[in-house]
Amino acid sequence: MMNIRDKVEADITTHNKNPYKIVKELLKDSITELGLSDNIYNILKKPMRVLEVSIPIRMDNGELRNFTGYRSQHLDILGPTKGGIRFHPQVNADEVKALSIWMSLKSAILDLPLGGGKGGVIVDPSELSERELEELSRTYIRKITPIIGPQKDIPAPDVNTNPEVMGWMIDEYDKLRGFNVPGMLTGKPVILGGSLGRLEATGRGVVITIREAARVLGMNLSECTASLQGFGNVGSMTAKFLHELGVKVVAVTDANGGIYSKEGLNIPELLEFVQAGNSVVGYPHASPLSNDELFGLPVDIFVPAAIENQITKDTAPYIKAKIVAEAANGPTTPEGDRILEENNVFVIPDILCNAGGVTVSYFEWVQNAMNYYWKEEEVNQKLEERMVTGFENVLKMRNEQNGRMRKAAYMVGISHIVKAFKARGWIKTPDLSRNYLN
Ligand code: GLU
């Protein structure tokens, strides 16, 4: 049987599953559609800086293991680079590069004064003790310290990292600097300068975009059903807010398997069950469901909230949902996307759908700079405004182009970045189409 690293290597070389190749194609396509020259593509396709670090850790059994970590910084012309850090066995350089490009586009679509960054460590954190995990988090931050900082590059949580991990990381950074620097990362515990509403922000944003999509499609959410792949921070919060809007969430999965209830899952009870440290699989009031079965369920809304490459040529044909809301980054391969398009599924693309996280991270960074903190309602209100405006801008572009939401999102993001290129004098008239001359 293939081990997980062999599978990762195979996926990286498989064109259709390499997120960096996928994002470059999408960039190229949208740049051509916008009538911009290849010069723009040549800048956008490459992160400005990528660092690989080794992270030696003394394990509890005395063994010394050397983990590999990365930090990719895509582009800082709109502000410092910004994006999460993931701990996952499938992390690789190409994945981190792609994720940093997606971060640039997200920030651009939401009009945040930030660029894109992303970090990752190749590790399965479930195999580590708490002490080993803390050691790994602290050592990773020490290794990337020269290139991060509140005016340079601002990390945050991503897959398998959370406020607790952010707490260790900021503590390590503060010790190195000799004073407290709360704005060096976001998604930290509230007591250390984290923002109220940050933990819920990505899921809240996902549901705002679903609500807007339902409005466009004339769907009444209180009559809709939903299924979710992934029940980490983003998946569980998305389920919570969907449930609050009256959507019947009938199925969820996590890394161990899934559950289904035709009548709708009791989401508040399930959230409590999972917060107590359980997998959804052990939840007693539902029937078991496999990942494969999840794709074929007759639901109105499907939310991939796990990792990349889940909606593929093999799974997309089974999807019956009218809305696919990409809470994860890069969950759909180009082949999967084509099938969704043929089946007329309304896709809320990742770079719009899950941008609520970085938006409230931006608010956290602003509050850290002021050293003055907002009430949660204020944060949520500001998030609502940004998400709705972002959605409207993408929808408008889609309608003007008579195209798809994904390409429209890329076009909105790229156009925004191009304005900064132009203002900085990086690009001249021949790089721009007539649309961009004014
Ligand atoms: N990791 C999240 C994302 O992919 C949040 C990034 C941030 O808050 O900076 O958007």
CSV table of C-alpha atoms and ligand atoms in Angstrom, one decimal:
chain,number,residue,atom,x,y,z
A,1,MET,CA,0.0,0.0,0.0
A,2,MET,CA,1.2,3.5,-0.8
A,3,ASN,CA,2.2,5.5,2.3
A,4,ILE,CA,0.9,9.1,2.7
A,5,ARG,CA,4.1,10.8,1.5
A,6,ASP,CA,4.3,8.6,-1.6
A,7,LYS,CA,0.7,9.6,-2.3
A,8,VAL,CA,1.5,13.3,-1.8
A,9,GLU,CA,4.4,13.0,-4.3
A,10,ALA,CA,2.2,11.2,-6.8
A,11,ASP,CA,-0.5,13.9,-6.4
A,12,ILE,CA,2.1,16.8,-6.8
A,13,THR,CA,3.2,15.2,-10.1
A,14,THR,CA,-0.3,14.6,-11.2
A,15,HIS,CA,-1.2,17.8,-12.9
A,16,ASN,CA,-4.8,17.8,-11.9
A,17,LYS,CA,-4.1,17.5,-8.2
A,18,ASN,CA,-1.2,19.9,-7.8
A,19,PRO,CA,-2.8,23.1,-6.3
A,20,TYR,CA,0.1,25.3,-7.5
A,21,LYS,CA,-0.4,24.1,-11.1
A,22,ILE,CA,-4.2,24.6,-10.7
A,23,VAL,CA,-3.9,28.1,-9.3
A,24,LYS,CA,-1.4,29.1,-12.0
A,25,GLU,CA,-3.9,27.9,-14.7
A,26,LEU,CA,-6.7,29.8,-13.1
A,27,LEU,CA,-4.6,33.0,-12.9
A,28,LYS,CA,-3.5,32.7,-16.5
A,29,ASP,CA,-7.1,32.2,-17.7
A,30,SER,CA,-8.5,35.1,-15.7
A,31,ILE,CA,-5.6,37.4,-16.7
A,32,THR,CA,-6.2,36.6,-20.4
A,33,GLU,CA,-9.9,37.2,-19.9
A,34,LEU,CA,-9.2,40.6,-18.4
A,35,GLY,CA,-7.1,41.5,-21.4
A,36,LEU,CA,-3.9,41.9,-19.3
A,37,SER,CA,-0.5,41.0,-20.6
A,38,ASP,CA,1.7,38.0,-19.6
A,39,ASN,CA,3.8,40.3,-17.6
A,40,ILE,CA,1.1,40.4,-15.0
A,41,TYR,CA,0.9,36.6,-15.0
A,42,ASN,CA,4.7,36.4,-14.6
A,43,ILE,CA,4.6,38.4,-11.4
A,44,LEU,CA,1.5,36.8,-9.9
A,45,LYS,CA,2.4,33.2,-10.6
A,46,LYS,CA,5.4,33.2,-8.2
A,47,PRO,CA,5.5,33.9,-4.5
A,48,MET,CA,8.0,36.7,-3.7
A,49,ARG,CA,9.7,34.6,-1.0
A,50,VAL,CA,9.5,30.9,0.1
A,51,LEU,CA,11.4,29.6,3.1
A,52,GLU,CA,12.0,25.9,4.0
A,53,VAL,CA,13.0,25.2,7.5
A,54,SER,CA,14.0,22.1,9.5
A,55,ILE,CA,12.4,21.6,12.9
A,56,PRO,CA,14.3,19.2,15.1
A,57,ILE,CA,12.3,18.0,18.0
A,58,ARG,CA,13.2,15.7,20.9
A,59,MET,CA,10.3,13.3,21.1
A,60,ASP,CA,8.9,11.9,24.4
A,61,ASN,CA,10.6,8.6,23.8
A,62,GLY,CA,14.1,10.3,23.5
A,63,GLU,CA,14.2,10.0,19.7
A,64,LEU,CA,15.3,13.2,17.8
A,65,ARG,CA,13.0,13.8,14.8
A,66,ASN,CA,13.5,16.5,12.2
A,67,PHE,CA,10.3,17.9,10.8
A,68,THR,CA,10.1,20.1,7.6
A,69,GLY,CA,8.2,23.4,7.6
A,70,TYR,CA,7.6,26.1,5.0
A,71,ARG,CA,6.4,29.7,4.8
A,72,SER,CA,5.4,31.2,1.5
A,73,GLN,CA,4.9,35.0,1.0
A,74,HIS,CA,3.2,35.7,-2.2
A,75,LEU,CA,3.0,39.5,-2.7
A,76,ASP,CA,3.2,42.5,-0.3
A,77,ILE,CA,2.3,45.4,-2.5
A,78,LEU,CA,-1.1,46.0,-0.7
A,79,GLY,CA,0.3,45.4,2.8
A,80,PRO,CA,2.1,42.8,4.8
A,81,THR,CA,1.5,39.2,3.8
A,82,LYS,CA,-1.0,37.3,5.9
A,83,GLY,CA,-2.2,33.7,6.2
A,84,GLY,CA,-2.4,30.7,8.3
A,85,ILE,CA,-0.1,27.9,9.4
A,86,ARG,CA,-1.2,24.3,8.9
A,87,PHE,CA,0.0,21.1,10.5
A,88,HIS,CA,-0.7,18.2,8.1
A,89,PRO,CA,1.0,15.1,6.7
A,90,GLN,CA,0.2,16.3,3.1
A,91,VAL,CA,1.9,19.7,3.4
A,92,ASN,CA,4.4,20.4,0.6
A,93,ALA,CA,6.1,23.4,-1.0
A,94,ASP,CA,3.7,23.6,-3.9
A,95,GLU,CA,0.7,23.4,-1.7
A,96,VAL,CA,2.0,26.2,0.5
A,97,LYS,CA,2.8,28.4,-2.5
A,98,ALA,CA,-0.7,27.9,-3.9
A,99,LEU,CA,-2.3,28.6,-0.6
A,100,SER,CA,-0.3,31.9,-0.3
A,101,ILE,CA,-1.6,33.0,-3.8
A,102,TRP,CA,-5.1,32.2,-2.7
A,103,MET,CA,-4.6,34.4,0.4
A,104,SER,CA,-3.5,37.3,-1.8
A,105,LEU,CA,-6.7,36.9,-3.9
A,106,LYS,CA,-9.0,36.6,-0.8
A,107,SER,CA,-7.6,39.8,0.7
A,108,ALA,CA,-7.9,41.6,-2.6
A,109,ILE,CA,-11.5,40.5,-3.1
A,110,LEU,CA,-12.4,41.7,0.4
A,111,ASP,CA,-10.4,44.9,-0.1
A,112,LEU,CA,-8.1,44.2,2.9
A,113,PRO,CA,-4.7,46.1,2.9
A,114,LEU,CA,-2.9,42.8,3.0
A,115,GLY,CA,-1.0,40.4,0.8
A,116,GLY,CA,-1.0,36.6,0.8
A,117,GLY,CA,1.1,34.2,2.9
A,118,LYS,CA,0.8,30.7,4.2
A,119,GLY,CA,2.9,28.3,6.2
A,120,GLY,CA,2.9,24.6,7.0
A,121,VAL,CA,4.7,21.8,8.7
A,122,ILE,CA,4.7,18.2,7.4
A,123,VAL,CA,3.3,16.4,10.5
A,124,ASP,CA,0.3,14.5,11.7
A,125,PRO,CA,-0.4,16.3,15.0
A,126,SER,CA,-2.7,13.5,16.2
A,127,GLU,CA,0.5,11.4,16.6
A,128,LEU,CA,2.2,14.0,18.8
A,129,SER,CA,1.9,14.4,22.6
A,130,GLU,CA,0.9,17.9,23.8
A,131,ARG,CA,4.5,18.6,24.8
A,132,GLU,CA,5.8,17.5,21.4
A,133,LEU,CA,3.2,19.7,19.6
A,134,GLU,CA,4.1,22.7,21.7
A,135,GLU,CA,7.8,22.2,21.0
A,136,LEU,CA,7.1,21.9,17.3
A,137,SER,CA,5.0,25.1,17.3
A,138,ARG,CA,7.6,27.1,19.2
A,139,THR,CA,10.5,25.8,17.1
A,140,TYR,CA,8.7,26.5,13.8
A,141,ILE,CA,8.1,30.1,14.8
A,142,ARG,CA,11.8,30.5,15.9
A,143,LYS,CA,12.8,29.2,12.5
A,144,ILE,CA,10.6,31.6,10.5
A,145,THR,CA,11.1,34.6,12.9
A,146,PRO,CA,13.5,36.5,10.5
A,147,ILE,CA,10.8,36.9,7.9
A,148,ILE,CA,7.6,37.5,10.0
A,149,GLY,CA,6.4,40.4,12.0
A,150,PRO,CA,3.3,42.7,12.3
A,151,GLN,CA,4.6,44.8,9.4
A,152,LYS,CA,6.0,42.0,7.3
A,153,ASP,CA,4.0,38.8,7.5
A,154,ILE,CA,1.3,37.8,10.0
A,155,PRO,CA,0.5,34.1,10.6
A,156,ALA,CA,-2.8,32.7,11.8
A,157,PRO,CA,-4.5,29.3,12.4
A,158,ASP,CA,-5.2,27.0,9.5
A,159,VAL,CA,-5.8,23.2,9.2
A,160,ASN,CA,-5.0,21.5,12.6
A,161,THR,CA,-3.9,24.7,14.3
A,162,ASN,CA,-5.9,26.7,16.8
A,163,PRO,CA,-5.8,29.6,19.4
A,164,GLU,CA,-3.8,27.3,21.8
A,165,VAL,CA,-1.1,26.8,19.1
A,166,MET,CA,-1.2,30.5,18.4
A,167,GLY,CA,-0.7,31.2,22.1
A,168,TRP,CA,2.5,29.1,22.2
A,169,MET,CA,3.8,30.7,19.0
A,170,ILE,CA,3.2,34.3,20.1
A,171,ASP,CA,4.8,33.5,23.5
A,172,GLU,CA,7.9,32.2,21.7
A,173,TYR,CA,8.1,35.3,19.4
A,174,ASP,CA,7.6,37.7,22.3
A,175,LYS,CA,10.4,36.0,24.2
A,176,LEU,CA,12.8,36.3,21.3
A,177,ARG,CA,11.9,40.0,20.8
A,178,GLY,CA,12.0,40.8,24.5
A,179,PHE,CA,8.6,42.6,24.5
A,180,ASN,CA,5.0,41.8,23.6
A,181,VAL,CA,4.1,42.1,19.9
A,182,PRO,CA,0.3,41.2,19.8
A,183,GLY,CA,0.0,42.0,16.1
A,184,MET,CA,2.6,39.5,15.0
A,185,LEU,CA,-0.1,36.8,14.5
A,186,THR,CA,-3.9,36.6,14.7
A,187,GLY,CA,-6.4,34.0,15.9
A,188,LYS,CA,-4.7,34.1,19.3
A,189,PRO,CA,-6.6,33.6,22.6
A,190,VAL,CA,-8.7,36.7,23.4
A,191,ILE,CA,-6.7,37.2,26.7
A,192,LEU,CA,-3.5,37.7,24.6
A,193,GLY,CA,-5.2,40.3,22.2
A,194,GLY,CA,-7.3,38.0,20.1
A,195,SER,CA,-10.4,39.4,18.5
A,196,LEU,CA,-13.9,38.5,19.7
A,197,GLY,CA,-15.6,36.7,16.9
A,198,ARG,CA,-12.4,35.4,15.2
A,199,LEU,CA,-13.0,31.8,16.2
A,200,GLU,CA,-16.4,31.8,14.5
A,201,ALA,CA,-15.4,34.2,11.7
A,202,THR,CA,-14.7,31.8,8.8
A,203,GLY,CA,-17.9,29.7,9.4
A,204,ARG,CA,-19.9,32.9,9.8
A,205,GLY,CA,-18.5,34.3,6.5
A,206,VAL,CA,-19.2,31.0,4.7
A,207,VAL,CA,-22.9,31.2,5.8
A,208,ILE,CA,-23.2,34.8,4.8
A,209,THR,CA,-22.1,33.8,1.3
A,210,ILE,CA,-24.5,30.8,1.3
A,211,ARG,CA,-27.4,33.2,2.4
A,212,GLU,CA,-26.5,35.6,-0.5
A,213,ALA,CA,-26.3,32.7,-3.0
A,214,ALA,CA,-29.7,31.4,-1.9
A,215,ARG,CA,-31.1,34.9,-2.4
A,216,VAL,CA,-29.7,34.9,-5.9
A,217,LEU,CA,-31.2,31.5,-6.7
A,218,GLY,CA,-34.5,32.2,-5.0
A,219,MET,CA,-34.1,29.4,-2.4
A,220,ASN,CA,-35.7,29.6,1.0
A,221,LEU,CA,-33.1,28.5,3.5
A,222,SER,CA,-35.6,27.3,6.1
A,223,GLU,CA,-36.7,24.7,3.6
A,224,CYS,CA,-33.1,23.6,2.6
A,225,THR,CA,-30.9,20.7,3.6
A,226,ALA,CA,-27.1,20.7,3.9
A,227,SER,CA,-24.2,18.3,4.2
A,228,LEU,CA,-20.7,19.1,5.3
A,229,GLN,CA,-17.3,17.5,4.7
A,230,GLY,CA,-15.1,18.4,7.7
A,231,PHE,CA,-16.0,19.3,11.2
A,232,GLY,CA,-13.0,21.2,12.4
A,233,ASN,CA,-13.3,24.9,13.4
A,234,VAL,CA,-14.7,26.0,10.0
A,235,GLY,CA,-17.0,23.0,9.4
A,236,SER,CA,-18.5,23.0,12.9
A,237,MET,CA,-19.0,26.8,12.9
A,238,THR,CA,-20.6,26.6,9.4
A,239,ALA,CA,-23.0,23.9,10.7
A,240,LYS,CA,-23.8,26.1,13.7
A,241,PHE,CA,-24.7,29.2,11.7
A,242,LEU,CA,-26.6,27.1,9.0
A,243,HIS,CA,-28.6,25.5,11.8
A,244,GLU,CA,-29.4,29.0,13.2
A,245,LEU,CA,-30.7,30.1,9.8
A,246,GLY,CA,-33.1,27.1,9.8
A,247,VAL,CA,-31.2,24.9,7.4
A,248,LYS,CA,-31.5,21.2,8.1
A,249,VAL,CA,-28.0,19.9,8.4
A,250,VAL,CA,-28.4,16.2,7.6
A,251,ALA,CA,-24.8,14.9,7.3
A,252,VAL,CA,-21.3,15.7,8.5
A,253,THR,CA,-18.0,13.9,8.3
A,254,ASP,CA,-14.6,14.3,9.9
A,255,ALA,CA,-11.3,12.6,9.4
A,256,ASN,CA,-12.6,9.4,11.0
A,257,GLY,CA,-15.9,9.0,9.1
A,258,GLY,CA,-19.4,10.5,9.0
A,259,ILE,CA,-22.9,10.6,10.3
A,260,TYR,CA,-26.3,11.1,8.7
A,261,SER,CA,-29.8,11.8,10.0
A,262,LYS,CA,-32.7,12.3,7.5
A,263,GLU,CA,-34.6,14.5,10.1
A,264,GLY,CA,-31.6,16.7,10.5
A,265,LEU,CA,-28.8,16.5,13.1
A,266,ASN,CA,-29.2,18.3,16.5
A,267,ILE,CA,-26.3,20.6,15.8
A,268,PRO,CA,-26.0,22.3,19.2
A,269,GLU,CA,-25.9,18.8,20.8
A,270,LEU,CA,-23.3,17.6,18.2
A,271,LEU,CA,-21.1,20.6,18.8
A,272,GLU,CA,-21.1,19.9,22.5
A,273,PHE,CA,-20.3,16.2,21.8
A,274,VAL,CA,-17.3,17.2,19.6
A,275,GLN,CA,-16.1,20.0,21.9
A,276,ALA,CA,-15.8,17.3,24.6
A,277,GLY,CA,-13.0,15.7,22.4
A,278,ASN,CA,-15.1,13.2,20.4
A,279,SER,CA,-15.2,12.4,16.7
A,280,VAL,CA,-18.5,12.9,15.0
A,281,VAL,CA,-18.5,9.2,14.3
A,282,GLY,CA,-19.3,8.3,18.0
A,283,TYR,CA,-22.4,10.6,18.1
A,284,PRO,CA,-25.2,8.3,19.1
A,285,HIS,CA,-28.3,9.9,17.5
A,286,ALA,CA,-27.4,9.3,13.8
A,287,SER,CA,-26.5,6.6,11.3
A,288,PRO,CA,-23.0,6.0,10.0
A,289,LEU,CA,-22.0,7.5,6.6
A,290,SER,CA,-18.9,7.1,4.5
A,291,ASN,CA,-17.0,9.9,2.7
A,292,ASP,CA,-18.1,8.4,-0.6
A,293,GLU,CA,-21.8,8.3,0.4
A,294,LEU,CA,-21.6,11.9,1.5
A,295,PHE,CA,-21.1,13.1,-2.1
A,296,GLY,CA,-24.3,11.4,-3.3
A,297,LEU,CA,-26.7,12.7,-0.7
A,298,PRO,CA,-29.8,14.6,-2.0
A,299,VAL,CA,-29.1,18.0,-0.3
A,300,ASP,CA,-29.5,21.6,-1.4
A,301,ILE,CA,-26.2,22.8,-0.1
A,302,PHE,CA,-22.9,20.9,0.1
A,303,VAL,CA,-20.0,22.4,2.1
A,304,PRO,CA,-16.5,21.0,1.6
A,305,ALA,CA,-14.7,22.2,4.7
A,306,ALA,CA,-11.7,19.9,4.9
A,307,ILE,CA,-8.7,19.9,2.5
A,308,GLU,CA,-7.9,20.2,-1.2
A,309,ASN,CA,-8.9,17.9,-4.1
A,310,GLN,CA,-12.1,16.5,-2.7
A,311,ILE,CA,-14.5,17.4,-5.6
A,312,THR,CA,-12.9,15.5,-8.5
A,313,LYS,CA,-13.9,13.8,-11.7
A,314,ASP,CA,-14.8,10.8,-9.5
A,315,THR,CA,-17.0,12.6,-6.9
A,316,ALA,CA,-18.4,15.6,-8.7
A,317,PRO,CA,-20.9,13.6,-10.9
A,318,TYR,CA,-22.7,12.4,-7.7
A,319,ILE,CA,-23.2,15.9,-6.2
A,320,LYS,CA,-26.9,16.8,-6.3
A,321,ALA,CA,-26.6,20.1,-4.4
A,322,LYS,CA,-27.6,23.4,-6.0
A,323,ILE,CA,-25.0,25.3,-4.0
A,324,VAL,CA,-21.4,24.2,-3.3
A,325,ALA,CA,-19.9,26.5,-0.7
A,326,GLU,CA,-16.1,26.0,-0.7
A,327,ALA,CA,-15.2,26.5,3.0
A,328,ALA,CA,-12.0,24.7,2.5
A,329,ASN,CA,-9.2,26.1,0.3
A,330,GLY,CA,-8.9,24.4,-3.1
A,331,PRO,CA,-11.4,21.6,-2.5
A,332,THR,CA,-12.3,21.3,-6.2
A,333,THR,CA,-10.0,20.0,-9.0
A,334,PRO,CA,-10.4,21.6,-12.5
A,335,GLU,CA,-12.1,18.4,-13.7
A,336,GLY,CA,-14.5,18.4,-10.8
A,337,ASP,CA,-15.2,22.1,-11.5
A,338,ARG,CA,-16.1,21.4,-15.1
A,339,ILE,CA,-18.6,18.7,-14.0
A,340,LEU,CA,-20.2,21.1,-11.5
A,341,GLU,CA,-20.4,23.7,-14.2
A,342,GLU,CA,-22.1,21.3,-16.6
A,343,ASN,CA,-24.5,20.4,-13.9
A,344,ASN,CA,-25.3,24.0,-13.3
A,345,VAL,CA,-24.2,24.0,-9.6
A,346,PHE,CA,-23.8,27.5,-8.1
A,347,VAL,CA,-20.2,27.4,-6.7
A,348,ILE,CA,-19.2,29.9,-4.1
A,349,PRO,CA,-15.4,29.8,-4.7
A,350,ASP,CA,-13.0,29.3,-1.8
A,351,ILE,CA,-11.3,32.7,-2.2
A,352,LEU,CA,-14.6,34.4,-1.6
A,353,CYS,CA,-16.5,31.8,0.5
A,354,ASN,CA,-13.9,31.3,3.3
A,355,ALA,CA,-12.5,34.9,3.4
A,356,GLY,CA,-14.3,35.7,6.6
A,357,GLY,CA,-11.4,34.2,8.6
A,358,VAL,CA,-8.7,36.6,7.2
A,359,THR,CA,-11.2,39.4,7.4
A,360,VAL,CA,-11.6,39.2,11.2
A,361,SER,CA,-7.9,38.5,11.4
A,362,TYR,CA,-7.4,41.9,9.8
A,363,PHE,CA,-9.8,43.4,12.4
A,364,GLU,CA,-7.7,41.6,15.1
A,365,TRP,CA,-4.5,43.2,13.7
A,366,VAL,CA,-6.1,46.6,13.6
A,367,GLN,CA,-7.3,46.3,17.2
A,368,ASN,CA,-3.8,45.2,18.2
A,369,ALA,CA,-2.3,48.3,16.5
A,370,MET,CA,-4.8,50.5,18.4
A,371,ASN,CA,-4.6,48.6,21.6
A,372,TYR,CA,-8.4,49.1,21.8
A,373,TYR,CA,-10.8,46.3,21.4
A,374,TRP,CA,-14.3,46.1,19.8
A,375,LYS,CA,-17.4,44.4,21.0
A,376,GLU,CA,-18.3,41.2,19.2
A,377,GLU,CA,-21.4,42.7,17.6
A,378,GLU,CA,-19.1,45.4,16.1
A,379,VAL,CA,-16.7,42.8,14.7
A,380,ASN,CA,-19.6,40.7,13.3
A,381,GLN,CA,-21.2,43.8,11.7
A,382,LYS,CA,-18.0,44.8,10.0
A,383,LEU,CA,-17.6,41.2,8.8
A,384,GLU,CA,-21.1,41.1,7.4
A,385,GLU,CA,-20.5,44.3,5.4
A,386,ARG,CA,-17.2,43.1,3.9
A,387,MET,CA,-18.5,39.7,3.0
A,388,VAL,CA,-21.7,41.1,1.3
A,389,THR,CA,-19.7,43.6,-0.7
A,390,GLY,CA,-17.2,41.0,-1.7
A,391,PHE,CA,-20.0,38.7,-2.8
A,392,GLU,CA,-21.8,41.5,-4.7
A,393,ASN,CA,-18.6,42.5,-6.5
A,394,VAL,CA,-17.9,38.9,-7.6
A,395,LEU,CA,-21.6,38.4,-8.7
A,396,LYS,CA,-21.5,41.6,-10.7
A,397,MET,CA,-18.3,40.5,-12.5
A,398,ARG,CA,-20.0,37.1,-13.1
A,399,ASN,CA,-23.1,38.7,-14.6
A,400,GLU,CA,-21.0,41.1,-16.8
A,401,GLN,CA,-18.9,38.3,-18.1
A,402,ASN,CA,-21.8,35.9,-18.3
A,403,GLY,CA,-19.4,33.5,-16.6
A,404,ARG,CA,-18.8,31.5,-13.5
A,405,MET,CA,-18.3,32.6,-9.9
A,406,ARG,CA,-14.8,31.2,-9.7
A,407,LYS,CA,-13.4,33.0,-12.7
A,408,ALA,CA,-15.3,36.1,-11.6
A,409,ALA,CA,-13.7,35.9,-8.1
A,410,TYR,CA,-10.2,35.6,-9.7
A,411,MET,CA,-10.9,38.5,-12.0
A,412,VAL,CA,-12.1,40.8,-9.1
A,413,GLY,CA,-9.0,39.9,-7.0
A,414,ILE,CA,-6.5,40.3,-9.9
A,415,SER,CA,-8.1,43.6,-11.0
A,416,HIS,CA,-7.6,44.9,-7.4
A,417,ILE,CA,-4.0,43.9,-7.3
A,418,VAL,CA,-3.3,45.3,-10.7
A,419,LYS,CA,-4.5,48.7,-9.5
A,420,ALA,CA,-1.7,48.6,-7.0
A,421,PHE,CA,0.9,47.5,-9.6
A,422,LYS,CA,-0.2,50.5,-11.7
A,423,ALA,CA,-0.1,53.0,-8.8
A,424,ARG,CA,3.4,51.8,-7.9
A,425,GLY,CA,4.6,52.2,-11.5
A,426,TRP,CA,5.4,48.5,-11.8
A,427,ILE,CA,3.4,48.2,-15.0
A,428,LYS,CA,3.0,50.4,-18.0
A,429,THR,CA,0.3,50.9,-20.6
A,430,PRO,CA,1.2,47.9,-22.8
A,431,ASP,CA,0.5,45.6,-19.9
A,432,LEU,CA,-3.1,46.9,-19.6
A,433,SER,CA,-6.1,46.5,-21.7
A,434,ARG,CA,-8.3,49.5,-22.4
A,435,ASN,CA,-10.4,48.8,-19.3
A,436,TYR,CA,-7.5,49.5,-17.1
A,437,LEU,CA,-6.2,52.7,-18.6
A,438,ASN,CA,-8.4,54.9,-16.4
B,1,GLU,N1,-6.1,30.1,7.4
B,1,GLU,C1,-7.2,31.0,7.1
B,1,GLU,C2,-7.4,31.1,5.6
B,1,GLU,O1,-7.0,30.2,4.9
B,1,GLU,C3,-7.1,32.3,7.8
B,1,GLU,C4,-5.9,33.2,7.5
B,1,GLU,C5,-5.8,34.4,8.4
B,1,GLU,O2,-6.6,34.5,9.3
B,1,GLU,O3,-4.8,35.1,8.2
B,1,GLU,O4,-8.0,32.0,5.1
